[in-house]
C-alpha positions as MATLAB code, in Angstrom:
seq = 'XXXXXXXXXXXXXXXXXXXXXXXXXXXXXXXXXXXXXXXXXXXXXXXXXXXXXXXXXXXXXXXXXXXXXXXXXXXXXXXXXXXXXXXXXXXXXXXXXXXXXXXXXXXXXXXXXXXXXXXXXXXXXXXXXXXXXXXXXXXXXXXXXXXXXXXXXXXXXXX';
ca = [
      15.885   16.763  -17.048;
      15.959   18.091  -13.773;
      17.340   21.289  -12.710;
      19.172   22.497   -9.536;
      22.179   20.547   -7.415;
      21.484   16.860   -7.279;
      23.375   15.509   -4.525;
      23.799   11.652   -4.727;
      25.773   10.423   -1.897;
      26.501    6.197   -1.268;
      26.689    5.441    2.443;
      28.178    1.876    2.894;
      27.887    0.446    6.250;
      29.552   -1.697    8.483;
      27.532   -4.772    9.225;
      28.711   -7.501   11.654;
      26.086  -10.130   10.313;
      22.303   -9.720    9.992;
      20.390   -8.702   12.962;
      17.433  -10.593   14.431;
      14.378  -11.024   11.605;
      17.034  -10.446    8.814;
      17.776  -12.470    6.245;
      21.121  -14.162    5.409;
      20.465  -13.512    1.574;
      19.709   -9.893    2.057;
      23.998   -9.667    1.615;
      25.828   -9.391   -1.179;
      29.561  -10.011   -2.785;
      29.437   -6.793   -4.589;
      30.191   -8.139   -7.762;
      30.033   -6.454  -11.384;
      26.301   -7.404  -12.001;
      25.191   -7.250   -8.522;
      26.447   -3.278   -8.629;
      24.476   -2.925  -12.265;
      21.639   -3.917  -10.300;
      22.095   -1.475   -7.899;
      23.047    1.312  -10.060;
      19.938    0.215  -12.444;
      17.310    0.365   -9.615;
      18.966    3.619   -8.083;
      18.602    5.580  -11.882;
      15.074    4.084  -11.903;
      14.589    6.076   -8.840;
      16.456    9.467   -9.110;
      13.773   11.578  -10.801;
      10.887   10.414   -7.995;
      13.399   11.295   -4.980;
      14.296   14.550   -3.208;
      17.328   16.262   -4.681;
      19.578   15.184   -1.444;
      19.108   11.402   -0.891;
      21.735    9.010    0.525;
      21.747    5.721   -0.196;
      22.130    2.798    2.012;
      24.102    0.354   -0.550;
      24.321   -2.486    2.550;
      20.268   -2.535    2.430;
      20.504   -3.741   -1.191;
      18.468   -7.158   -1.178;
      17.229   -9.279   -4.550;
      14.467  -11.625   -4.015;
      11.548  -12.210   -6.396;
       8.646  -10.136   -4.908;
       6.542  -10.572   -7.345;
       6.296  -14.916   -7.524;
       7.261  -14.662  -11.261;
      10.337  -16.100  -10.884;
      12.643  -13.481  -11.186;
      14.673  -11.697   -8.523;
      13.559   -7.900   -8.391;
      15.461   -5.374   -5.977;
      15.075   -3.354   -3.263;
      17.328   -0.584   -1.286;
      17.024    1.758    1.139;
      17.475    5.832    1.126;
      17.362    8.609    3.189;
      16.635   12.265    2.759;
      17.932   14.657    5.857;
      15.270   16.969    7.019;
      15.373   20.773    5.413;
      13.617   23.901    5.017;
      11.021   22.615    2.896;
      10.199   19.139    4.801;
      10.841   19.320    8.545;
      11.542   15.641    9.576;
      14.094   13.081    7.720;
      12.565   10.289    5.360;
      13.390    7.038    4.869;
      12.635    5.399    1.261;
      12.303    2.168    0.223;
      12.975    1.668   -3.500;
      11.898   -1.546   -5.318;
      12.367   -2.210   -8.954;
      10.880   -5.395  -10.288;
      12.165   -6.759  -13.440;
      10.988   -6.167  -16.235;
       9.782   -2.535  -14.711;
      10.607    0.742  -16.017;
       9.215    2.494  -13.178;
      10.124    1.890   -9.793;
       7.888    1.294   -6.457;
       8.135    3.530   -3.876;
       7.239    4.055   -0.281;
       8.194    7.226    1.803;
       8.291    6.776    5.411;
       8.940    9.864    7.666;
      11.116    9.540   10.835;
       8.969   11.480   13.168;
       5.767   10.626   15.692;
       3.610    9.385   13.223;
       6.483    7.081   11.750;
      10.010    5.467   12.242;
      11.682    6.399   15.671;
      15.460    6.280   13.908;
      16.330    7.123   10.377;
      18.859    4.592   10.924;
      17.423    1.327    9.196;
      17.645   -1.978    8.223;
      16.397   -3.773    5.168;
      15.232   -7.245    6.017;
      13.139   -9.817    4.898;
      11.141  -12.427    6.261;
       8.088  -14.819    4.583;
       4.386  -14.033    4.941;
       1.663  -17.093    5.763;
       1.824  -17.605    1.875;
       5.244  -18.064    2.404;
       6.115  -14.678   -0.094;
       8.667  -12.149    0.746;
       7.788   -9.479    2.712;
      10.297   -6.275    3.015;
      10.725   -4.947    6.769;
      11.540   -1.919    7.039;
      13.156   -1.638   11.049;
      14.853    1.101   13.160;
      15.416   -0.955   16.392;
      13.021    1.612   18.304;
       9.548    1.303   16.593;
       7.647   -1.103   15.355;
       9.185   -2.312   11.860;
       7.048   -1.376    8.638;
       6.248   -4.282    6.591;
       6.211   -3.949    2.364;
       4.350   -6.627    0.241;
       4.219   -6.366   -3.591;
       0.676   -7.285   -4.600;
      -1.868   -6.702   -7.195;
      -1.979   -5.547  -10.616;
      -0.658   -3.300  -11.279;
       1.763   -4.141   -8.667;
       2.022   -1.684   -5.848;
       3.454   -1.862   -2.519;
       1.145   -2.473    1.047;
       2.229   -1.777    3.899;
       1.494   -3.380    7.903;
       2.756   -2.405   10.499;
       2.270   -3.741   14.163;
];
């Protein structure tokens, strides 16, 4: 159990259609079970994330990342800069199914990474023709997320 003020806070954005690069399928109806998936890879998460993370619930995508035929998940978070870690983060949270344990990637929003800590989620096919996660602020060049190997684990490109 974890101790101190968790502060869990849902940011739902406004989207007027997917931008350049993103995919149509990365939007949802937010349904019953498409919010149990949500909620399911978000409690996956909570212990492995900063105590003050927001949630991007408009980056929520499903698309089988792994080729074994069933759809994992991925959303995006953000934890604000504070006096412990002096530039915001941006997370990117994938839970494959069947996985208790979620995958993870931290990316800070400073020189050495994103330009923006606003983000999009979007996804576009590799030369294999497998999913691949992009991880975009608009200003920088996008990170891109593959799930590969065993055990699975996320790699990263970037331009």
């Amino acid at each position: 159990m974890r101790h101190g003020l968790i502060c869990v806070a849902i940011i739902v954005l406004i989207s007027f259609g997917p931008r350049a690069g993103q995919a149509d399928d990365t939007t949802h109806q937010f349904d019953t079970a498409t919010m149990t998936k949500l909620a399911e890879t978000i409690a996956s998460a909570t212990s492995k994330l900063p105590d003050i993370i927001f949630f991007n619930v408009a980056s929520f995508t499903t698309v089988d990342l792994d080729s074994d035929t069933h759809a994992d998940t991925a959303v995006l978070a953000l934890a604000p800069k504070d006096m412990i870690q002096p530039d915001d983060r941006v997370f990117l949270i994938v839970r494959l199914t069947g996985s208790a344990l979620p995958l993870i990637a931290e990316i800070p929003v400073n020189d050495a990474g994103l330009c923006a800590a606003t983000v999009t989620l979007g996804l576009e096919k590799n030369a294999s023709d497998r999913p691949v996660l992009v991880v975009d602020d608009g200003a920088c060049d996008a990170y891109r997320f593959e799930v590969e190997g065993t055990p699975p684990r996320l790699v990263v490109s970037r331009n």
